[in-house]
C-alpha cells in the first residue's frame, strides 16, 4: 500500500503548545485560568531542585524521584504519592522519563486500573487530573504525545501505554531549561530526535502530512552537529 495525501491520518497534539525563551510563567497563568490550586510536580532529582522556576502559588507537592528510563517500582512509588495528595493538576517537569510518568500520574491514581491493565492502545478509562508538560531535554517529544514507556524489571521489556487521556492539556516548552543538560544527555536526546524523524520518514506508513516535520526535524540536529564539529562549514539548506 502506498501512502498519499488522501490516506486517512489521525493527528493529535496538545490543545495548547507554548514555545520560546521565558515562557515558563504561562504554567501558573494557565492554572489560574482553570482554577486549579492543588498541584503535583513530577520531576527527576535534578529538576526537583529548581521547581521554584515554575513560580507555583497553590498547594504544591513534588515527587522528586523519577529515574532515567523509569521502571515499574518507580511508577508505583509515584502512584502511591499521587493517591495521597489527590492533585487537580499534574506537571511533568523533566525529560521524557518525568513526562512519561506524569502522564500515568494523571490517569492511574484512584482509577483502580493497574499499569498492566492499561498497556496497549486506548485502555485507560479516563483522565483524572489536568496535565501540563514542561520538558527540560530536547528530543523525546513526549510533551506532545499520547504514549508512556515504563520498564518491567521482570522482563526488561518497555511497556507502552497509549491513550488520548494522557495528552497534555498544555505543553510549555522553554528551551532555556535545556542549557544545563550534560553534553552526553544532549547528544543522546539529539540522536533520539533524529531517529524519530528518520523512522517517520522511512516507515512504510510514512505520510506526506508528517514528512514535512520529519524532513525539517532531520535537518536541525545535523545542522547543529555540523556547526559544532566544523564551524567554518557552509550553512545547510
Ligand atoms: N513518550 C514518548 O513518546 C517517548 C519518546 C522517546 C523517549 N521516551 C522515554 O523518555 C525517556 C528518556 O528521556 P530523556 O532522554 O529526555 O532523558 P531523562 O528524562 O531520562 O533524563 C536523563 C537525565 O538528564 C537529567 N536532566 C533532565 N533535564 C535536565 C536538565 N535540563 N539539566 C540537567 N540535567 C537534566 C535527568 O535528571 C536524568 O538524569 C526514556 O524513558 C524513554 O523511554 C518517551
XYZ file of N, CA and C and ligand atoms in Angstrom:
755
model
N 0.842 -1.202 0.000
C 0.000 0.000 0.000
C 0.879 1.253 0.000
N 0.593 2.182 -0.899
C 1.346 3.440 -0.849
C 0.514 4.487 -0.123
N 1.196 5.293 0.627
C 0.506 6.305 1.424
C 0.594 7.656 0.723
N -0.529 8.264 0.450
C -0.558 9.561 -0.225
C -1.339 10.559 0.602
N -1.535 11.722 0.017
C -2.214 12.785 0.772
C -3.619 12.406 1.206
N -4.274 11.523 0.410
C -5.658 11.177 0.751
C -5.739 9.965 1.681
N -4.587 9.403 2.054
C -4.598 8.301 3.025
C -5.046 8.848 4.377
N -6.037 8.208 5.012
C -6.513 8.731 6.295
C -5.386 8.803 7.337
N -5.406 9.851 8.100
C -4.433 10.021 9.182
C -5.141 10.765 10.316
N -4.792 10.392 11.553
C -5.438 10.995 12.725
C -4.346 11.703 13.522
N -4.311 13.006 13.462
C -3.240 13.763 14.119
C -3.730 14.297 15.459
N -2.958 14.027 16.518
C -3.321 14.596 17.824
C -2.135 15.388 18.366
N -2.445 16.419 19.085
C -1.421 17.208 19.763
C -2.105 17.971 20.890
N -1.339 18.446 21.876
C -1.985 19.197 22.955
C -2.740 20.400 22.389
N -3.842 20.742 23.045
C -4.656 21.875 22.570
C -3.815 23.141 22.524
N -2.880 23.271 23.471
C -2.028 24.470 23.501
C -0.569 24.067 23.637
N 0.262 24.577 22.734
C 1.718 24.389 22.856
C 2.325 25.788 22.882
N 2.983 26.116 23.997
C 3.599 27.437 24.121
C 5.104 27.213 24.067
N 5.767 27.873 23.144
C 7.194 27.616 22.919
C 7.966 28.928 22.947
N 9.131 28.914 23.596
C 10.026 30.068 23.500
C 10.692 30.404 24.823
N 11.783 31.151 24.730
C 12.512 31.587 25.926
C 11.605 32.431 26.804
N 11.618 32.138 28.096
C 10.867 32.980 29.036
C 9.376 32.678 29.095
N 8.965 31.511 28.610
C 7.523 31.199 28.588
C 7.031 30.509 29.870
N 7.936 30.184 30.807
C 7.529 29.400 31.991
C 6.360 29.993 32.801
N 6.266 31.338 32.924
C 5.148 31.882 33.718
C 3.770 31.483 33.189
N 3.701 31.011 31.948
C 2.414 30.571 31.378
C 1.828 29.425 32.210
N 2.685 28.632 32.850
C 2.197 27.478 33.613
C 1.241 27.938 34.720
N 1.708 28.873 35.577
C 0.853 29.325 36.682
C -0.347 30.108 36.164
N -0.138 30.873 35.074
C -1.259 31.627 34.490
C -2.361 30.663 34.046
N -1.959 29.558 33.431
C -2.941 28.571 32.941
C -3.672 27.928 34.117
N -2.928 27.597 35.175
C -3.571 27.009 36.369
C -4.605 27.987 36.946
N -4.243 29.263 36.986
C -5.181 30.288 37.496
C -6.437 30.330 36.627
N -6.215 30.349 35.307
C -7.377 30.407 34.388
C -8.323 29.230 34.613
N -7.728 28.063 34.910
C -8.537 26.846 35.084
C -9.063 26.707 36.513
N -8.575 27.546 37.417
C -8.994 27.465 38.814
C -8.445 26.233 39.523
N -7.242 25.811 39.142
C -6.636 24.612 39.737
C -5.572 25.040 40.750
N -5.688 24.540 41.971
C -4.766 25.014 43.012
C -3.931 23.897 43.644
N -4.393 22.637 43.521
C -3.646 21.524 44.138
C -2.838 20.823 43.050
N -1.496 20.965 43.155
C -0.642 20.586 42.025
C 0.410 19.564 42.449
N 0.608 18.582 41.592
C 1.696 17.604 41.801
C 2.732 17.788 40.699
N 3.977 18.060 41.096
C 5.064 18.167 40.119
C 5.814 16.839 40.099
N 5.970 16.268 38.916
C 6.680 15.000 38.748
C 8.027 15.321 38.105
N 9.109 15.108 38.862
C 10.425 15.564 38.399
C 11.510 14.541 38.716
N 12.613 14.621 37.971
C 13.806 13.854 38.328
C 14.561 14.647 39.399
N 15.609 14.022 39.945
C 16.302 14.638 41.089
C 16.844 16.018 40.724
N 17.371 16.185 39.502
C 17.923 17.494 39.127
C 16.834 18.548 39.057
N 15.768 18.263 38.320
C 14.736 19.289 38.131
C 13.957 19.576 39.409
N 13.917 18.575 40.316
C 13.226 18.802 41.591
C 13.890 19.932 42.383
N 15.190 20.161 42.124
C 15.894 21.228 42.874
C 15.559 22.623 42.339
N 14.862 22.679 41.204
C 14.563 24.024 40.646
C 13.086 24.195 40.282
N 12.226 23.523 41.058
C 10.776 23.663 40.859
C 10.353 25.120 41.066
N 11.157 25.878 41.872
C 10.820 27.296 42.111
C 10.751 28.086 40.802
N 11.451 27.615 39.738
C 11.396 28.324 38.455
C 9.967 28.397 37.916
N 9.118 27.442 38.338
C 7.733 27.413 37.834
C 6.854 28.452 38.543
N 7.373 28.989 39.656
C 6.653 30.028 40.436
C 5.200 29.639 40.685
N 5.022 28.437 41.240
C 3.670 27.940 41.521
C 3.170 28.556 42.817
N 1.900 28.903 42.849
C 1.379 29.609 44.026
C 0.387 28.772 44.837
N -0.016 27.621 44.311
C -1.030 26.829 45.009
C -0.404 25.894 46.037
N -1.120 24.822 46.349
C -0.598 23.788 47.237
C 0.189 22.815 46.362
N 1.512 22.826 46.561
C 2.372 22.097 45.629
C 3.046 20.917 46.318
N 2.952 19.742 45.697
C 3.682 18.580 46.179
C 4.636 18.149 45.063
N 5.856 17.777 45.448
C 6.840 17.403 44.423
C 7.221 15.931 44.598
N 7.051 15.133 43.556
C 7.621 13.782 43.527
C 8.970 13.942 42.840
N 10.059 13.770 43.611
C 11.387 14.186 43.154
C 12.267 13.015 42.740
N 11.645 11.878 42.510
C 12.459 10.668 42.396
C 12.290 9.935 41.069
N 11.960 10.659 39.988
C 11.848 9.978 38.687
C 13.245 9.523 38.261
N 13.360 8.246 37.910
C 14.653 7.700 37.467
C 14.710 7.719 35.942
N 15.926 7.817 35.369
C 16.022 7.702 33.906
C 15.482 6.339 33.466
N 14.765 6.295 32.351
C 14.134 5.048 31.879
C 13.362 4.416 33.037
N 12.313 5.065 33.523
C 11.646 4.625 34.758
C 11.097 3.204 34.669
N 11.121 2.537 35.826
C 10.618 1.162 35.850
C 9.343 1.093 36.694
N 8.787 -0.094 36.776
C 7.506 -0.291 37.459
C 7.553 0.149 38.934
N 8.588 -0.241 39.727
C 8.620 0.229 41.115
C 8.650 1.749 41.221
N 9.339 2.422 40.275
C 9.381 3.887 40.272
C 7.969 4.443 40.046
N 7.232 3.843 39.113
C 5.845 4.277 38.858
C 4.973 4.011 40.074
N 5.143 2.854 40.690
C 4.300 2.502 41.848
C 4.509 3.502 42.993
N 5.773 3.927 43.191
C 6.049 4.919 44.245
C 5.336 6.233 43.914
N 5.353 6.614 42.642
C 4.681 7.855 42.232
C 3.163 7.748 42.431
N 2.583 6.622 42.037
C 1.120 6.467 42.165
C 0.718 6.534 43.644
N 1.526 5.903 44.520
C 1.227 5.941 45.965
C 1.273 7.391 46.463
N 2.296 8.133 46.017
C 2.430 9.550 46.395
C 1.210 10.331 45.881
N 0.853 10.121 44.610
C -0.244 10.881 43.987
C -1.577 10.572 44.665
N -1.750 9.320 45.087
C -3.028 8.966 45.734
C -3.183 9.710 47.060
N -2.041 9.997 47.713
C -2.109 10.749 48.979
C -2.461 12.216 48.717
N -1.858 12.835 47.685
C -2.027 14.296 47.534
C -3.265 14.677 46.724
N -3.804 13.729 45.934
C -5.027 13.984 45.145
C -4.987 15.331 44.425
N -3.991 15.473 43.561
C -3.805 16.746 42.864
C -4.883 16.966 41.807
N -5.180 18.252 41.562
C -6.092 18.596 40.463
C -5.325 18.707 39.146
N -4.018 18.974 39.262
C -3.193 19.090 38.055
C -1.837 18.432 38.305
N -1.349 17.759 37.273
C -0.025 17.129 37.333
C 0.878 17.861 36.349
N 2.089 18.185 36.805
C 3.065 18.835 35.916
C 4.247 17.893 35.724
N 4.515 17.507 34.495
C 5.723 16.743 34.176
C 6.834 17.753 33.964
N 7.881 17.707 34.815
C 8.957 18.703 34.748
C 10.277 17.959 34.649
N 10.737 17.753 33.430
C 11.970 16.998 33.233
C 12.049 16.496 31.801
N 12.827 15.444 31.610
C 12.948 14.848 30.281
C 11.810 13.865 30.029
N 12.021 12.984 29.055
C 10.992 12.004 28.701
C 10.586 11.140 29.882
N 11.528 10.849 30.776
C 11.216 9.975 31.913
C 10.172 10.630 32.822
N 10.388 11.905 33.189
C 9.440 12.605 34.075
C 8.106 12.812 33.360
N 8.157 13.167 32.087
C 6.899 13.450 31.366
C 6.081 12.173 31.162
N 6.767 11.048 30.902
C 6.023 9.787 30.741
C 5.334 9.402 32.054
N 6.068 9.534 33.164
C 5.452 9.175 34.463
C 4.338 10.165 34.824
N 4.503 11.444 34.431
C 3.443 12.436 34.714
C 2.150 12.042 33.997
N 2.283 11.547 32.766
C 1.079 11.112 32.026
C 0.332 10.052 32.820
N 1.093 9.083 33.347
C 0.450 7.989 34.096
C -0.096 8.492 35.427
N 0.569 9.519 36.010
C 0.083 10.079 37.278
C -1.209 10.865 37.079
N -1.487 11.251 35.832
C -2.737 11.979 35.564
C -3.908 11.024 35.340
N -3.613 9.736 35.160
C -4.722 8.803 34.845
C -4.860 7.619 35.808
N -3.751 7.189 36.439
C -3.839 5.945 37.230
C -4.312 6.129 38.687
N -3.796 7.154 39.427
C -4.150 7.216 40.853
C -5.660 7.296 41.063
N -6.154 6.411 41.914
C -7.585 6.404 42.235
C -8.459 5.767 41.175
N -7.850 5.239 40.108
C -8.652 4.704 38.990
C -9.016 3.242 39.192
N -8.249 2.551 40.047
C -8.438 1.114 40.189
C -7.776 0.333 39.058
N -7.195 1.029 38.076
C -6.506 0.336 36.979
C -5.011 0.209 37.298
N -4.439 -0.973 36.987
C -3.001 -1.148 37.172
C -2.297 -0.860 35.850
N -0.963 -0.714 35.917
C -0.230 -0.451 34.671
C -0.481 -1.569 33.666
N -0.405 -2.824 34.117
C -0.561 -3.928 33.166
C -1.935 -3.920 32.492
N -2.923 -3.379 33.207
C -4.272 -3.336 32.600
C -4.408 -2.263 31.518
N -3.476 -1.291 31.511
C -3.628 -0.210 30.522
C -2.558 -0.266 29.427
N -1.702 -1.296 29.457
C -0.681 -1.415 28.411
C -1.378 -1.676 27.081
N -0.915 -0.940 26.051
C -1.540 -1.070 24.728
C -2.306 0.190 24.389
N -3.038 0.167 23.259
C -3.726 1.389 22.842
C -5.094 1.568 23.495
N -5.332 2.751 24.008
C -6.650 3.219 24.474
C -7.330 2.293 25.489
N -6.575 1.881 26.497
C -7.171 1.070 27.571
C -7.443 1.904 28.830
N -6.933 3.128 28.844
C -7.109 3.979 30.029
C -8.558 4.448 30.091
N -9.166 4.368 31.300
C -10.599 4.684 31.417
C -10.870 6.190 31.320
N -10.030 7.006 31.964
C -10.339 8.445 31.993
C -9.125 9.242 32.448
N -9.136 10.536 32.096
C -8.137 11.449 32.671
C -8.676 11.896 34.029
N -7.835 11.858 35.062
C -8.327 12.160 36.408
C -7.764 13.468 36.952
N -6.753 14.021 36.254
C -6.205 15.329 36.645
C -5.737 16.020 35.371
N -5.744 17.353 35.389
C -5.220 18.100 34.241
C -3.726 17.786 34.105
N -3.223 17.887 32.886
C -1.817 17.531 32.649
C -1.093 18.666 31.928
N 0.002 19.094 32.560
C 0.858 20.141 31.978
C 2.233 19.525 31.773
N 2.793 19.686 30.604
C 4.130 19.134 30.367
C 5.134 20.258 30.141
N 6.256 20.165 30.861
C 7.318 21.173 30.751
C 8.634 20.421 30.528
N 9.007 20.218 29.262
C 10.225 19.449 29.005
C 11.494 20.221 29.336
N 12.506 19.489 29.797
C 13.799 20.116 30.095
C 14.931 19.484 29.296
N 14.598 18.503 28.465
C 15.556 17.979 27.484
C 14.897 18.168 26.122
N 15.684 18.002 25.070
C 15.097 18.115 23.735
C 15.231 16.760 23.070
N 14.188 16.276 22.485
C 14.391 15.050 21.697
C 13.316 14.017 21.820
N 12.727 13.829 23.003
C 11.748 12.737 23.102
C 10.414 13.142 22.470
N 10.059 14.393 22.559
C 8.745 14.825 22.058
C 7.604 14.322 22.922
N 7.926 13.760 24.080
C 6.900 13.172 24.938
C 5.830 14.192 25.335
N 6.230 15.487 25.407
C 5.268 16.522 25.829
C 4.080 16.639 24.881
N 4.267 16.185 23.639
C 3.206 16.389 22.643
C 2.440 15.105 22.328
N 2.821 13.995 22.975
C 2.266 12.711 22.545
C 1.365 12.040 23.556
N 0.930 10.847 23.189
C -0.054 10.111 23.992
C 0.525 8.827 24.584
N 1.872 8.655 24.500
C 2.462 7.386 24.949
C 3.324 7.566 26.187
N 3.367 6.519 27.006
C 4.275 6.490 28.150
C 4.953 5.120 28.166
N 6.264 5.140 28.459
C 7.044 3.902 28.453
C 7.595 3.642 29.850
N 7.348 2.422 30.343
C 7.828 2.037 31.675
C 8.461 0.648 31.546
N 9.653 0.497 32.129
C 10.348 -0.788 32.021
C 9.823 -1.770 33.065
N 9.526 -2.985 32.630
C 9.139 -4.058 33.546
C 10.424 -4.768 33.976
N 10.822 -4.659 35.266
C 12.111 -5.238 35.668
C 12.137 -6.756 35.508
N 10.976 -7.394 35.525
C 10.931 -8.861 35.404
C 11.396 -9.308 34.024
N 11.044 -8.545 32.983
C 11.369 -8.976 31.611
C 12.351 -8.036 30.922
N 12.570 -6.854 31.536
C 13.352 -5.764 30.932
C 12.676 -5.211 29.667
N 11.411 -5.597 29.415
C 10.672 -5.020 28.286
C 10.160 -3.641 28.664
N 10.066 -2.769 27.646
C 9.415 -1.477 27.888
C 7.929 -1.650 27.618
N 7.105 -1.377 28.631
C 5.656 -1.473 28.481
C 5.161 -0.124 27.958
N 4.409 -0.161 26.860
C 3.943 1.088 26.248
C 2.451 1.264 26.474
N 2.107 2.372 27.078
C 0.696 2.733 27.271
C 0.408 3.873 26.304
N -0.680 3.745 25.572
C -1.053 4.838 24.661
C -2.491 5.224 24.929
N -2.719 6.506 25.177
C -4.091 6.925 25.472
C -4.275 8.408 25.193
N -5.397 8.735 24.578
C -5.737 10.147 24.362
C -5.925 10.863 25.697
N -6.258 10.104 26.747
C -6.422 10.716 28.068
C -5.075 11.198 28.623
N -3.970 10.749 28.032
C -2.646 11.161 28.529
C -2.052 12.313 27.710
N -2.861 12.872 26.818
C -2.405 14.030 26.057
C -2.395 15.245 26.984
N -1.317 16.029 26.918
C -1.238 17.213 27.791
C -2.337 18.207 27.439
N -2.847 18.899 28.452
C -3.776 19.998 28.199
C -2.995 21.202 27.679
N -1.775 21.314 28.160
C -0.898 22.391 27.668
C 0.558 21.937 27.816
N 1.366 22.234 26.807
C 2.809 21.979 26.898
C 3.507 23.332 26.845
N 4.372 23.569 27.820
C 5.109 24.835 27.859
C 6.585 24.493 27.675
N 7.129 24.921 26.561
C 8.477 24.480 26.173
C 9.401 25.692 26.155
N 10.222 25.800 27.204
C 11.160 26.911 27.295
C 12.561 26.335 27.062
N 13.137 26.590 25.888
C 14.425 25.966 25.567
C 15.548 26.344 26.524
N 15.397 27.450 27.254
C 16.444 27.842 28.218
C 16.650 26.752 29.269
N 15.595 25.973 29.544
C 15.704 24.914 30.557
C 16.698 23.828 30.159
N 17.010 23.734 28.868
C 17.904 22.651 28.412
C 19.383 23.035 28.531
N 19.664 24.300 28.904
C 21.067 24.744 28.886
C 21.923 24.033 29.928
N 21.279 23.437 30.934
C 22.024 22.738 31.987
C 22.206 21.247 31.684
N 21.656 20.771 30.579
C 21.731 19.328 30.277
C 23.184 18.934 30.015
N 23.686 17.850 30.663
C 25.074 17.436 30.415
C 25.284 17.061 28.940
N 26.524 17.259 28.426
C 26.773 17.028 26.993
C 26.320 15.641 26.510
N 26.560 14.600 27.331
C 26.204 13.238 26.865
C 24.693 13.104 26.696
N 23.931 13.717 27.605
C 22.466 13.629 27.506
C 21.977 14.481 26.320
N 22.614 15.642 26.115
C 22.256 16.479 24.949
C 22.460 15.687 23.667
N 23.596 14.987 23.584
C 23.885 14.202 22.378
C 22.868 13.065 22.227
N 22.581 12.372 23.334
C 21.657 11.230 23.261
C 20.256 11.695 22.848
N 19.816 12.848 23.387
C 18.468 13.318 23.050
C 18.420 13.828 21.606
N 19.544 14.398 21.132
C 19.615 14.820 19.727
C 19.486 13.628 18.799
N 20.167 12.541 19.157
C 20.093 11.321 18.342
C 18.675 10.745 18.408
N 18.044 10.855 19.588
C 16.656 10.384 19.757
C 15.747 11.140 18.780
N 15.901 12.474 18.734
C 15.065 13.292 17.839
C 15.300 12.898 16.387
N 16.583 12.735 16.040
C 16.927 12.365 14.668
C 16.312 11.009 14.309
N 16.421 10.050 15.245
C 15.893 8.700 14.995
C 14.369 8.736 14.800
N 13.671 9.553 15.621
C 12.210 9.678 15.470
C 11.868 10.130 14.047
N 12.643 11.109 13.557
C 12.332 11.683 12.238
C 12.676 10.715 11.111
N 13.824 10.026 11.244
C 14.206 9.049 10.213
C 13.155 7.949 10.159
N 12.739 7.493 11.335
C 11.718 6.446 11.432
C 10.422 6.879 10.734
N 9.988 8.117 11.018
C 8.726 8.611 10.444
C 8.834 8.737 8.931
N 10.011 9.156 8.450
C 10.173 9.405 7.016
C 10.331 8.113 6.231
N 10.987 7.105 6.849
C 11.289 5.873 6.114
C 10.252 4.776 6.377
N 9.330 5.000 7.299
C 8.333 3.974 7.607
C 7.483 3.665 6.380
N 7.033 2.407 6.279
C 6.117 2.055 5.185
C 4.812 2.833 5.312
N 4.555 3.328 6.522
C 3.323 4.103 6.730
C 3.603 5.610 6.730
N 4.750 6.018 6.163
C 5.047 7.456 6.153
C 3.925 8.183 5.406
N 3.711 9.432 5.776
C 2.565 10.170 5.233
C 3.036 11.578 4.873
N 2.582 12.111 3.737
C 3.049 13.449 3.340
C 2.809 14.514 4.406
N 1.734 14.346 5.201
C 1.442 15.358 6.221
C 2.468 15.332 7.345
N 3.204 14.224 7.450
C 4.219 14.081 8.500
C 5.617 14.321 7.930
N 5.783 14.044 6.620
C 7.110 14.174 6.011
C 7.709 15.559 6.237
N 6.861 16.588 6.194
C 7.430 17.939 6.339
C 8.062 18.128 7.712
N 7.452 17.551 8.743
C 8.058 17.627 10.079
C 9.318 16.762 10.130
N 9.225 15.568 9.545
C 10.356 14.625 9.608
C 11.571 15.212 8.897
N 11.353 15.787 7.723
C 12.480 16.324 6.957
C 13.122 17.505 7.686
N 12.311 18.411 8.172
C 12.856 19.571 8.876
C 13.524 19.110 10.176
N 12.888 18.121 10.833
C 13.439 17.597 12.089
C 14.772 16.901 11.885
N 14.985 16.331 10.688
C 16.290 15.697 10.421
C 17.347 16.763 10.169
N 16.950 17.879 9.557
C 17.929 18.932 9.233
C 18.507 19.564 10.507
N 17.664 19.773 11.544
C 18.134 20.531 12.697
C 19.293 19.882 13.455
N 19.180 18.603 13.865
C 20.334 18.034 14.587
C 21.569 17.959 13.711
N 21.384 17.752 12.399
C 22.556 17.670 11.513
C 23.204 19.053 11.416
N 22.371 20.090 11.279
C 22.896 21.473 11.262
C 23.698 21.770 12.523
N 23.120 21.394 13.692
C 23.799 21.700 14.954
C 25.108 20.945 15.042
N 25.102 19.658 14.646
C 26.323 18.848 14.729
C 27.395 19.429 13.816
N 27.006 19.830 12.612
C 27.983 20.404 11.677
C 28.561 21.708 12.232
N 27.705 22.515 12.829
C 28.177 23.803 13.360
C 29.155 23.578 14.505
N 28.940 22.486 15.289
C 29.815 22.211 16.424
C 31.145 21.643 15.948
N 31.038 20.655 15.027
C 32.255 19.955 14.599
C 33.083 20.852 13.682
N 32.410 21.556 12.790
C 33.131 22.314 11.787
C 32.461 23.676 11.596
N 32.797 24.633 12.501
C 32.115 25.934 12.466
C 32.271 26.663 11.134
N 33.324 26.315 10.339
C 33.553 27.033 9.088
C 32.784 26.420 7.913
N 32.104 25.265 8.167
C 31.394 24.602 7.062
C 30.290 25.515 6.544
N 30.039 25.481 5.237
C 28.965 26.336 4.712
C 27.614 25.912 5.283
N 26.709 26.867 5.500
C 25.420 26.507 6.100
C 24.624 25.555 5.215
N 23.842 24.660 5.858
C 22.981 23.729 5.108
C 21.679 24.399 4.776
N 21.060 23.981 3.733
C 19.714 24.492 3.422
C 18.704 23.471 3.839
N 6.641 9.055 25.340
C 7.380 9.125 24.274
O 6.888 9.382 23.177
C 8.868 8.900 24.390
C 9.686 9.067 23.270
C 11.056 8.851 23.416
C 11.586 8.500 24.660
N 10.747 8.339 25.731
C 11.263 7.964 27.064
O 11.972 9.095 27.572
C 12.983 8.646 28.467
C 14.290 9.336 28.140
O 14.083 10.734 28.266
P 15.274 11.789 28.118
O 16.200 11.332 27.071
O 14.654 13.142 27.985
O 16.070 11.674 29.480
P 15.626 11.539 31.020
O 14.313 12.193 31.250
O 15.736 10.100 31.395
O 16.744 12.379 31.729
C 18.107 11.948 31.604
C 18.953 12.618 32.674
O 19.053 14.022 32.420
C 18.756 14.747 33.582
N 18.172 16.017 33.149
C 16.972 16.221 32.539
N 16.825 17.514 32.210
C 17.957 18.146 32.637
C 18.395 19.489 32.572
N 17.686 20.448 31.952
N 19.612 19.772 33.086
C 20.380 18.806 33.667
N 20.015 17.513 33.737
C 18.814 17.189 33.231
C 17.820 13.877 34.393
O 17.917 14.164 35.767
C 18.361 12.483 34.076
O 19.400 12.147 34.953
C 13.039 7.123 28.342
O 12.385 6.543 29.436
C 12.271 6.846 27.050
O 11.635 5.584 27.080
C 9.418 8.554 25.623
